[in-house]
Short mmCIF file of C-alpha atoms and ligand atoms in Angstrom, two decimals:
data_model
loop_
_atom_site.label_atom_id
_atom_site.label_comp_id
_atom_site.label_asym_id
_atom_site.label_seq_id
_atom_site.Cartn_x
_atom_site.Cartn_y
_atom_site.Cartn_z
CA MET A 1 0.00 0.00 0.00
CA SER A 2 1.25 3.48 -0.77
CA LYS A 3 2.31 5.65 2.15
CA ILE A 4 -0.26 7.93 3.71
CA ARG A 5 0.13 11.57 2.72
CA THR A 6 -2.05 14.20 4.31
CA ARG A 7 -2.08 17.94 4.13
CA PHE A 8 -3.07 21.04 5.97
CA ALA A 9 -4.04 23.69 3.44
CA PRO A 10 -4.77 26.97 5.19
CA SER A 11 -5.52 30.26 3.50
CA PRO A 12 -3.36 33.09 4.84
CA THR A 13 -6.20 35.34 5.90
CA GLY A 14 -4.88 36.39 9.29
CA TYR A 15 -6.70 35.02 12.24
CA ILE A 16 -6.02 31.36 13.16
CA HIS A 17 -9.08 30.08 14.88
CA ILE A 18 -9.63 26.94 16.88
CA GLY A 19 -11.16 25.08 13.94
CA ASN A 20 -8.18 25.82 11.69
CA VAL A 21 -5.78 24.16 14.03
CA ARG A 22 -8.00 21.17 14.58
CA SER A 23 -7.95 20.79 10.80
CA ALA A 24 -4.17 20.53 11.08
CA ILE A 25 -4.03 18.13 14.03
CA TYR A 26 -6.07 15.34 12.50
CA PRO A 27 -4.10 15.04 9.24
CA TYR A 28 -0.88 15.36 11.25
CA LEU A 29 -1.85 12.45 13.50
CA ILE A 30 -2.99 10.29 10.61
CA ALA A 31 0.29 10.82 8.77
CA LYS A 32 2.50 10.27 11.80
CA GLN A 33 0.86 7.09 13.02
CA SER A 34 1.64 5.33 9.76
CA GLY A 35 5.05 6.79 9.06
CA GLY A 36 3.49 8.88 6.30
CA LYS A 37 4.03 12.50 5.33
CA PHE A 38 2.28 15.66 6.48
CA VAL A 39 2.30 18.50 3.96
CA LEU A 40 1.72 22.21 4.55
CA ARG A 41 0.27 23.90 1.49
CA ILE A 42 -0.59 27.58 1.47
CA GLU A 43 -3.79 28.32 -0.42
CA ASP A 44 -3.17 31.95 -1.18
CA THR A 45 -5.12 32.47 -4.40
CA ASP A 46 -7.79 34.71 -2.91
CA ARG A 47 -5.86 37.95 -3.10
CA ASN A 48 -8.71 39.99 -1.62
CA ARG A 49 -8.53 38.12 1.65
CA TYR A 50 -4.75 37.81 1.73
CA VAL A 51 -3.11 39.19 4.86
CA GLU A 52 0.58 40.05 4.96
CA GLY A 53 2.42 37.97 7.56
CA ALA A 54 -0.39 35.44 7.90
CA THR A 55 1.68 32.58 6.46
CA GLU A 56 4.45 33.20 8.97
CA LEU A 57 1.88 33.25 11.76
CA ILE A 58 0.46 29.91 10.62
CA GLU A 59 3.92 28.39 10.44
CA ALA A 60 4.94 29.71 13.84
CA THR A 61 1.73 28.48 15.46
CA LEU A 62 2.02 25.00 14.01
CA LYS A 63 5.63 24.81 15.16
CA ARG A 64 4.73 25.95 18.68
CA LEU A 65 2.18 23.17 18.86
CA GLY A 66 4.67 20.62 17.58
CA LEU A 67 2.75 20.05 14.35
CA ASN A 68 5.84 19.95 12.18
CA TRP A 69 5.39 19.31 8.49
CA ASP A 70 7.54 17.09 6.31
CA GLU A 71 7.08 19.07 3.13
CA GLY A 72 5.74 22.44 2.28
CA ALA A 73 5.80 26.19 2.43
CA ASP A 74 9.17 27.24 3.86
CA ILE A 75 10.99 23.88 3.61
CA GLY A 76 10.00 22.80 0.10
CA GLY A 77 9.88 19.16 -0.93
CA LYS A 78 9.40 16.80 -3.82
CA TYR A 79 6.21 18.49 -5.03
CA ALA A 80 7.28 22.12 -4.61
CA PRO A 81 6.21 24.85 -4.84
CA TYR A 82 3.73 24.67 -1.97
CA PHE A 83 2.23 28.13 -2.41
CA GLN A 84 -0.68 28.04 -4.82
CA THR A 85 0.20 31.41 -6.34
CA GLU A 86 3.46 29.84 -7.53
CA ARG A 87 1.73 26.94 -9.25
CA LYS A 88 -0.16 28.80 -11.95
CA GLU A 89 1.35 26.88 -14.89
CA ILE A 90 0.35 23.59 -13.32
CA TYR A 91 -3.30 24.66 -13.05
CA HIS A 92 -3.27 26.05 -16.58
CA LYS A 93 -1.86 22.79 -17.92
CA TRP A 94 -4.72 20.84 -16.35
CA ALA A 95 -7.25 23.47 -17.42
CA LYS A 96 -6.16 23.13 -21.05
CA ARG A 97 -6.78 19.41 -20.90
CA LEU A 98 -10.36 20.12 -19.90
CA ILE A 99 -10.76 22.71 -22.63
CA ASP A 100 -9.43 20.21 -25.19
CA LYS A 101 -11.98 17.67 -24.00
CA GLY A 102 -14.78 20.23 -24.30
CA LEU A 103 -15.23 20.17 -20.53
CA ALA A 104 -14.34 23.77 -19.74
CA TYR A 105 -15.24 27.05 -21.36
CA ALA A 106 -14.31 30.70 -21.06
CA ASP A 107 -16.94 32.90 -19.51
CA ASP A 108 -16.97 36.66 -19.87
CA THR A 109 -20.56 37.20 -18.80
CA PRO A 110 -20.68 40.66 -17.23
CA PRO A 111 -21.81 40.82 -13.58
CA ASP A 112 -25.08 42.65 -14.39
CA GLN A 113 -25.97 39.88 -16.82
CA ILE A 114 -25.39 37.30 -14.08
CA GLU A 115 -27.67 39.32 -11.81
CA ALA A 116 -30.33 39.23 -14.54
CA TYR A 117 -29.97 35.41 -14.78
CA LYS A 118 -30.35 35.15 -11.02
CA LYS A 119 -33.54 37.18 -11.22
CA ILE A 120 -34.96 34.88 -13.87
CA ALA A 121 -34.23 31.88 -11.61
CA ARG A 122 -35.84 33.66 -8.65
CA ASP A 123 -38.93 34.54 -10.68
CA GLN A 124 -39.25 30.92 -11.70
CA LYS A 125 -38.71 29.88 -8.07
CA GLN A 126 -35.71 27.82 -9.16
CA PRO A 127 -32.26 27.74 -7.58
CA PHE A 128 -29.78 29.66 -9.71
CA LEU A 129 -27.47 27.38 -11.67
CA PHE A 130 -25.09 28.90 -14.15
CA ARG A 131 -25.32 25.83 -16.36
CA ASP A 132 -28.91 26.82 -17.20
CA PHE A 133 -27.51 29.97 -18.84
CA ARG A 134 -24.37 28.50 -20.42
CA PRO A 135 -23.23 30.87 -23.22
CA LYS A 136 -23.82 29.55 -26.74
CA ASN A 137 -20.62 30.92 -28.25
CA PRO A 138 -18.04 31.33 -25.51
CA PRO A 139 -14.87 33.22 -26.45
CA ALA A 140 -11.51 31.49 -26.65
CA TRP A 141 -9.99 31.25 -23.20
CA ARG A 142 -7.10 33.53 -22.29
CA GLU A 143 -5.95 35.15 -19.08
CA GLY A 144 -8.29 37.92 -18.06
CA ILE A 145 -11.36 35.78 -18.70
CA ALA A 146 -12.74 33.30 -16.20
CA LEU A 147 -12.78 29.61 -17.06
CA ARG A 148 -15.72 27.46 -16.04
CA PHE A 149 -16.15 23.74 -15.71
CA LYS A 150 -18.76 22.28 -18.02
CA GLN A 151 -20.87 19.73 -16.19
CA ALA A 152 -21.35 17.20 -18.96
CA ASN A 153 -22.51 14.31 -16.85
CA LEU A 154 -25.53 15.21 -14.76
CA LYS A 155 -26.19 12.37 -12.37
CA ARG A 156 -26.61 11.46 -8.71
CA TRP A 157 -23.29 10.93 -6.92
CA HIS A 158 -22.69 8.45 -4.10
CA TRP A 159 -19.53 8.49 -2.03
CA HIS A 160 -18.09 7.43 1.28
CA ASP A 161 -16.80 9.75 3.96
CA VAL A 162 -14.74 8.22 6.77
CA VAL A 163 -16.41 10.45 9.35
CA MET A 164 -19.84 11.12 7.87
CA GLY A 165 -20.50 7.70 6.36
CA ASP A 166 -22.18 7.00 3.00
CA LEU A 167 -23.44 10.14 1.34
CA SER A 168 -25.15 11.02 -1.90
CA ALA A 169 -26.44 14.08 -3.70
CA GLY A 170 -28.39 14.60 -6.89
CA GLU A 171 -27.72 16.64 -9.98
CA GLY A 172 -29.19 19.77 -8.38
CA ALA A 173 -25.86 20.07 -6.59
CA LEU A 174 -23.91 20.19 -9.86
CA ASP A 175 -23.06 23.43 -11.59
CA ASP A 176 -20.61 24.99 -14.02
CA PHE A 177 -18.36 26.45 -11.35
CA ILE A 178 -15.36 28.68 -11.98
CA LEU A 179 -12.04 26.87 -12.30
CA ILE A 180 -9.80 29.82 -13.05
CA LYS A 181 -10.60 33.37 -12.08
CA GLN A 182 -10.05 36.44 -14.23
CA ASP A 183 -6.71 37.01 -12.52
CA GLY A 184 -5.47 33.69 -13.87
CA LEU A 185 -5.37 32.01 -10.46
CA PRO A 186 -7.49 28.98 -9.67
CA THR A 187 -10.46 28.94 -7.34
CA TYR A 188 -10.19 26.74 -4.26
CA ASN A 189 -12.56 24.31 -5.99
CA PHE A 190 -10.10 23.69 -8.81
CA GLY A 191 -6.76 24.39 -7.15
CA HIS A 192 -7.08 21.95 -4.30
CA ILE A 193 -8.07 19.08 -6.57
CA ILE A 194 -5.07 19.59 -8.83
CA ASP A 195 -2.70 20.06 -5.90
CA ASP A 196 -3.94 17.06 -3.96
CA ALA A 197 -3.48 14.94 -7.07
CA GLU A 198 -0.06 16.34 -7.96
CA MET A 199 1.11 16.08 -4.35
CA LYS A 200 -0.18 12.49 -4.07
CA ILE A 201 -2.39 13.29 -1.10
CA THR A 202 -4.16 10.16 0.13
CA HIS A 203 -6.58 11.68 2.67
CA ILE A 204 -8.46 14.96 2.54
CA ILE A 205 -9.43 15.97 6.06
CA ARG A 206 -11.31 19.25 6.28
CA GLY A 207 -14.37 21.00 7.68
CA GLN A 208 -17.88 19.82 6.90
CA GLU A 209 -18.65 23.06 5.05
CA TYR A 210 -17.13 21.42 1.97
CA ILE A 211 -19.56 18.49 1.86
CA SER A 212 -22.15 20.33 -0.20
CA SER A 213 -19.54 20.85 -2.93
CA MET A 214 -18.57 17.18 -3.06
CA PRO A 215 -20.73 16.31 -6.13
CA ASN A 216 -19.02 19.10 -8.06
CA TYR A 217 -15.62 17.84 -6.96
CA LEU A 218 -16.41 14.22 -7.83
CA SER A 219 -17.57 15.31 -11.24
CA LEU A 220 -14.36 17.25 -11.77
CA TYR A 221 -12.20 14.30 -10.61
CA GLU A 222 -13.97 12.20 -13.22
CA ALA A 223 -13.47 14.77 -15.97
CA LEU A 224 -9.78 15.08 -15.08
CA GLU A 225 -9.45 11.28 -14.83
CA ILE A 226 -8.00 11.63 -11.37
CA LYS A 227 -8.56 8.90 -8.80
CA TYR A 228 -9.94 10.69 -5.81
CA PRO A 229 -8.49 10.33 -2.31
CA ILE A 230 -10.17 9.28 0.94
CA PHE A 231 -12.47 11.96 2.33
CA ALA A 232 -13.03 12.84 5.97
CA HIS A 233 -15.20 15.86 6.71
CA VAL A 234 -15.07 16.83 10.34
CA PRO A 235 -18.04 18.49 12.02
CA HIS A 236 -18.24 22.13 12.96
CA ILE A 237 -17.09 23.37 16.30
CA LEU A 238 -20.11 24.85 18.06
CA GLY A 239 -20.32 27.73 20.51
CA ALA A 240 -20.88 27.10 24.21
CA THR A 241 -24.64 26.80 23.79
CA GLY A 242 -24.10 23.94 21.34
CA THR A 243 -26.49 25.31 18.76
CA LYS A 244 -24.48 27.61 16.50
CA LYS A 245 -21.13 27.39 14.78
CA LEU A 246 -18.39 28.82 16.98
CA SER A 247 -17.62 32.42 16.14
CA LYS A 248 -15.52 35.20 17.57
CA ARG A 249 -18.67 36.46 19.24
CA ASP A 250 -18.72 33.41 21.49
CA GLY A 251 -15.60 34.81 23.07
CA ALA A 252 -13.44 32.15 21.48
CA LYS A 253 -10.02 33.63 21.03
CA SER A 254 -7.57 32.94 18.26
CA VAL A 255 -5.10 30.17 18.89
CA THR A 256 -2.31 32.69 19.26
CA GLU A 257 -4.24 34.59 21.91
CA TYR A 258 -4.70 31.46 23.99
CA LEU A 259 -1.01 30.65 23.73
CA ASP A 260 -0.06 34.23 24.54
CA GLU A 261 -2.19 34.11 27.67
CA GLY A 262 -0.22 31.14 28.80
CA VAL A 263 -2.39 28.23 27.86
CA LEU A 264 0.25 25.55 27.43
CA GLU A 265 0.85 24.16 23.96
CA GLU A 266 0.29 20.65 25.31
CA ALA A 267 -3.07 21.60 26.79
CA LEU A 268 -4.29 23.35 23.68
CA LEU A 269 -3.29 20.47 21.48
CA ASN A 270 -4.91 17.99 23.86
CA PHE A 271 -8.08 20.07 23.96
CA LEU A 272 -8.35 20.55 20.21
CA ALA A 273 -7.64 16.91 19.38
CA CYS A 274 -10.46 15.88 21.72
CA LEU A 275 -12.89 18.42 20.33
CA GLY A 276 -15.11 15.93 18.58
CA TRP A 277 -12.94 12.87 19.06
CA ASN A 278 -12.43 10.33 21.80
CA ASP A 279 -11.24 6.77 21.80
CA GLY A 280 -14.32 5.54 23.62
CA SER A 281 -12.64 5.60 27.05
CA GLU A 282 -12.79 8.18 29.84
CA LYS A 283 -9.22 9.28 29.28
CA GLU A 284 -8.92 13.06 29.10
CA ILE A 285 -5.24 13.86 29.26
CA TRP A 286 -3.45 12.99 26.06
CA THR A 287 0.14 13.58 25.07
CA MET A 288 0.99 13.99 21.42
CA ALA A 289 2.67 10.58 21.39
CA GLU A 290 -0.47 8.96 22.82
CA LEU A 291 -2.66 10.75 20.30
CA VAL A 292 -0.48 9.59 17.43
CA LYS A 293 -1.01 6.02 18.59
CA ALA A 294 -4.70 6.16 19.41
CA PHE A 295 -6.28 8.61 16.99
CA SER A 296 -8.57 7.31 14.30
CA LEU A 297 -10.84 9.19 11.94
CA ASP A 298 -13.69 6.73 12.30
CA LYS A 299 -14.03 7.72 15.96
CA VAL A 300 -14.50 11.38 15.10
CA GLN A 301 -18.08 12.21 16.02
CA ARG A 302 -20.52 13.28 13.32
CA SER A 303 -22.35 15.96 15.21
CA GLY A 304 -20.81 19.30 16.10
CA ALA A 305 -18.41 19.51 19.03
CA ARG A 306 -19.20 22.10 21.69
CA PHE A 307 -16.39 24.52 22.50
CA ASP A 308 -16.10 24.80 26.26
CA GLU A 309 -13.45 27.26 27.36
CA ASN A 310 -13.71 26.11 30.98
CA LYS A 311 -12.73 22.66 29.84
CA LEU A 312 -9.68 24.13 28.14
CA LEU A 313 -8.71 25.95 31.34
CA TRP A 314 -9.27 22.83 33.39
CA LEU A 315 -7.04 20.83 31.06
CA ASN A 316 -4.46 23.58 31.23
CA GLY A 317 -4.48 23.30 35.01
CA GLN A 318 -3.94 19.56 34.78
CA TRP A 319 -1.01 20.06 32.44
CA LEU A 320 0.47 22.86 34.54
CA ARG A 321 0.51 20.63 37.59
CA SER A 322 1.90 17.66 35.71
CA PHE A 323 5.29 19.30 35.23
CA THR A 324 8.18 19.46 37.64
CA ILE A 325 9.34 22.99 38.44
CA ASP A 326 12.39 22.48 36.23
CA GLU A 327 10.09 21.55 33.34
CA LEU A 328 7.63 24.34 33.99
CA TYR A 329 10.18 27.09 34.53
CA PRO A 330 11.32 27.53 30.91
CA ARG A 331 7.70 27.80 29.79
CA CYS A 332 7.15 30.65 32.24
CA GLN A 333 10.00 32.90 31.15
CA ALA A 334 7.80 35.29 29.21
CA PHE A 335 5.24 35.49 32.00
CA PHE A 336 7.23 36.52 35.06
CA PRO A 337 6.85 40.24 35.80
CA PRO A 338 9.89 42.25 34.63
CA PRO A 339 11.42 42.82 38.12
CA ALA A 340 11.84 39.04 38.39
CA GLN A 341 14.89 39.45 36.18
CA ASN A 342 16.73 40.93 39.14
CA TYR A 343 16.46 37.67 41.04
CA PRO A 344 18.33 34.41 40.56
CA GLU A 345 16.76 31.41 38.87
CA THR A 346 16.59 29.48 42.16
CA TYR A 347 14.48 32.22 43.74
CA GLN A 348 12.17 32.42 40.71
CA LYS A 349 11.73 28.66 40.86
CA GLN A 350 10.89 28.84 44.54
CA VAL A 351 8.16 31.36 43.74
CA LEU A 352 6.88 29.17 40.93
CA GLY A 353 6.84 26.23 43.30
CA VAL A 354 4.32 27.83 45.64
CA LEU A 355 2.17 29.20 42.82
CA GLN A 356 2.06 26.16 40.55
CA ASP A 357 -1.13 24.75 42.10
CA ARG A 358 -2.96 28.03 41.77
CA LEU A 359 -2.17 29.08 38.23
CA LYS A 360 -4.93 28.79 35.66
CA VAL A 361 -2.95 30.27 32.81
CA LEU A 362 0.66 31.39 32.90
CA LYS A 363 -0.39 35.00 32.52
CA ASP A 364 -1.71 34.84 36.12
CA LEU A 365 1.91 34.66 37.16
CA GLU A 366 2.31 38.40 36.79
CA VAL A 367 -0.18 39.51 39.47
CA MET A 368 0.31 36.40 41.54
CA SER A 369 4.05 36.81 41.88
CA ILE A 370 4.87 40.49 41.60
CA TYR A 371 5.10 41.07 45.39
CA PHE A 372 7.89 38.51 45.59
CA PHE A 373 9.99 40.69 43.32
CA GLU A 374 9.17 44.24 44.36
CA GLU A 375 7.55 46.09 47.24
CA PRO A 376 3.82 45.97 46.75
CA LYS A 377 1.95 49.24 46.72
CA ALA A 378 0.31 49.54 50.12
CA ASP A 379 -3.44 49.96 49.89
CA VAL A 380 -5.31 50.61 53.11
CA ALA A 381 -8.67 50.28 51.34
CA MET A 382 -7.81 46.69 50.49
CA ILE A 383 -7.46 45.91 54.20
CA LEU A 384 -10.46 47.90 55.43
CA GLY A 385 -12.70 46.76 52.58
CA ASN A 386 -11.89 43.07 52.98
CA LYS A 387 -15.05 41.09 53.71
CA PHE A 388 -13.53 39.40 56.77
CA LEU A 389 -12.00 42.56 58.16
CA ARG A 390 -14.51 45.32 57.54
CA LYS A 391 -16.27 44.90 60.86
CA TYR A 392 -13.12 45.59 62.91
CA GLN A 393 -11.64 48.85 64.12
CA LYS A 394 -8.27 49.88 62.78
CA SER A 395 -6.87 49.59 66.32
CA GLU A 396 -7.94 45.96 66.57
CA LEU A 397 -6.27 45.14 63.27
CA THR A 398 -3.09 46.89 64.40
CA ASP A 399 -3.14 44.81 67.58
CA TRP A 400 -3.24 41.57 65.62
CA LEU A 401 -0.33 42.68 63.52
CA GLU A 402 1.65 43.68 66.62
CA GLN A 403 0.99 40.25 68.09
CA THR A 404 2.10 38.67 64.82
CA LEU A 405 5.41 40.47 65.08
CA THR A 406 5.86 39.28 68.65
CA VAL A 407 5.15 35.66 67.78
CA LEU A 408 7.55 35.81 64.84
CA GLU A 409 10.37 37.15 66.98
CA ALA A 410 13.41 34.86 66.96
CA THR A 411 11.71 32.17 64.93
CA THR A 412 13.42 29.57 62.82
CA TRP A 413 12.28 30.60 59.36
CA THR A 414 11.02 27.35 57.88
CA SER A 415 7.65 26.43 56.51
CA ASP A 416 6.79 23.97 59.32
CA VAL A 417 7.85 26.20 62.16
CA LEU A 418 6.03 29.18 60.67
CA GLN A 419 2.88 27.12 60.34
CA LYS A 420 3.05 26.27 64.04
CA LYS A 421 3.62 29.91 64.92
CA LEU A 422 0.64 30.99 62.84
CA ASN A 423 -1.54 28.43 64.60
CA GLN A 424 -0.34 29.74 67.97
CA LEU A 425 -1.23 33.20 66.82
CA LEU A 426 -4.79 32.11 66.14
CA GLU A 427 -5.09 30.97 69.73
CA ILE A 428 -3.48 34.07 71.17
CA THR A 429 -5.64 36.48 69.22
CA ASN A 430 -8.67 34.22 69.35
CA ARG A 431 -9.43 34.95 65.71
CA LYS A 432 -10.63 32.81 62.83
CA PRO A 433 -8.02 31.90 60.19
CA ALA A 434 -10.03 33.70 57.48
CA GLU A 435 -9.75 36.93 59.47
CA LEU A 436 -6.24 36.85 60.81
CA PHE A 437 -4.63 35.25 57.80
CA SER A 438 -6.43 37.57 55.38
CA LEU A 439 -4.95 40.50 57.21
CA ILE A 440 -1.41 39.17 57.16
CA ARG A 441 -1.78 38.02 53.58
CA ILE A 442 -2.81 41.48 52.42
CA ALA A 443 -0.09 43.15 54.46
CA LEU A 444 2.51 40.98 52.75
CA SER A 445 1.21 41.02 49.20
CA TYR A 446 -1.61 43.50 48.52
CA ALA A 447 -2.57 40.93 45.90
CA PRO A 448 -6.03 39.50 45.28
CA PHE A 449 -4.76 36.04 46.19
CA SER A 450 -1.58 34.46 47.38
CA PRO A 451 -0.35 30.99 48.25
CA ALA A 452 -0.21 29.52 51.75
CA LEU A 453 0.93 32.14 54.20
CA ASN A 454 3.81 30.15 55.71
CA ASP A 455 5.20 29.40 52.22
CA THR A 456 4.89 33.03 51.22
CA MET A 457 6.79 34.06 54.35
CA VAL A 458 9.57 31.58 53.73
CA ILE A 459 10.19 32.98 50.29
CA LEU A 460 9.98 36.62 51.36
CA GLY A 461 12.36 35.92 54.24
CA ALA A 462 12.16 37.08 57.86
CA GLN A 463 13.28 40.61 57.29
CA THR A 464 10.96 41.51 54.41
CA THR A 465 8.04 39.80 56.13
CA LYS A 466 8.53 41.81 59.28
CA THR A 467 9.14 45.07 57.48
CA ARG A 468 5.93 44.67 55.49
CA ILE A 469 3.94 43.94 58.63
CA LYS A 470 5.44 47.02 60.29
CA ASN A 471 4.55 49.10 57.24
CA ALA A 472 0.97 47.89 57.44
CA ILE A 473 0.83 48.91 61.08
CA GLN A 474 2.04 52.39 60.12
CA LEU A 475 -0.54 52.52 57.37
CA LEU A 476 -3.38 51.65 59.73
CA ARG A 477 -2.26 54.25 62.24
N1 LIG B 1 -7.89 26.69 2.11
C1 LIG B 1 -9.02 26.01 2.63
C2 LIG B 1 -9.43 26.65 3.94
O1 LIG B 1 -8.62 27.32 4.56
C3 LIG B 1 -8.62 24.56 2.85
C4 LIG B 1 -9.71 23.59 2.92
C5 LIG B 1 -9.12 22.20 2.75
O2 LIG B 1 -8.50 21.69 3.71
O3 LIG B 1 -9.20 21.64 1.66
O4 LIG B 1 -10.55 26.50 4.36
#
């Protein structure tokens, strides 16, 4: 059997959404599990939607996620070039074959004429099909005029889709669609068929929005005498309500935004691979290597997969906690607040150690760790407005802090000893932990949350801890 060859064929239009990347993961997994090849082809023929820098963004994102391609775009390969705009001659060569067979014709119908045809179809309560208005004497084809496919074989098509099962559609789905636009570049409908054939692609894995065009594609494969590959159309990703296709309005961010917020690559990949796929077990945490082994297209679900951002954050938490500090540290570099640079790696790792369990995304690191690296800005309102502290007089709060200083006098500064001291302090002051510890916590950090108090104190050290408590006393007076 010939080796599996799959492709990811994005259009460089800027924003890389969740669905785009899922369309890359599945073909990647299918290729890797069989020792096949994964190709990156850039479908850049729609010059109106082209965005400068979008290709580089796609490449960088795929690389970050570990979805490395074997051929394509920047690295070339046996079937180069991998940018559609550089393959014009190839499309024209195939187009001429169709013209010679009488299966394609030039079309210079002006737009207002097309509108008039559409009106006729509307008046007759018929769907508009260009083939009903095929020009009698089309001009000779040359660049500057569009080229259309001539549907010569109107029939019902039946085909198999690995995900969607056995499908069929009648001749109403067939039309004389445009193969080559006026600018000489192919439409997606023509370009991808030629490229997949030339690049020996064995599996087309893409979004279900292409299913309705399948009869047109099958008809074109037949006209071109190309043996068509295996098809797998994956269902839409739905918004949180599970009723509509996911859109930016659902609050779903671009893949880059999630990564930039500090969702780990591993978590995002895990999440996206499982968006509409599972192996039938309860397993939720998947490494790339496990996915490569277990993934199969026939277990991709047919109905839409609901996008649940909380699930993504939960998975991210699981991944964050699965790493040792030495593994996690390099991933956090970009997320420490700038003053962290003034501290040695060992200190930064200590901070990370106490925060690891509390991080949701790495971006939280900034607010959650800043007070370990610089003096926090004292904020008396944060103390007096705290829900556990508001009912007390300033003088009472100062008393507790004074007692804290006394208890911490001449203490061995370790986590265990400090915990004992803090417990003693509860007895001495006769306060609830939520009250007393909230006060000390705010005095030390002025942050909305912080890790266990004894751990925080160990990292800050005896002197800083005491100074900050003294400063809070001053503030309250
Ligand atoms: N360029 C198409 C897109 O971005 C690719 C679809 C396909 O995978 O064939 O939607």
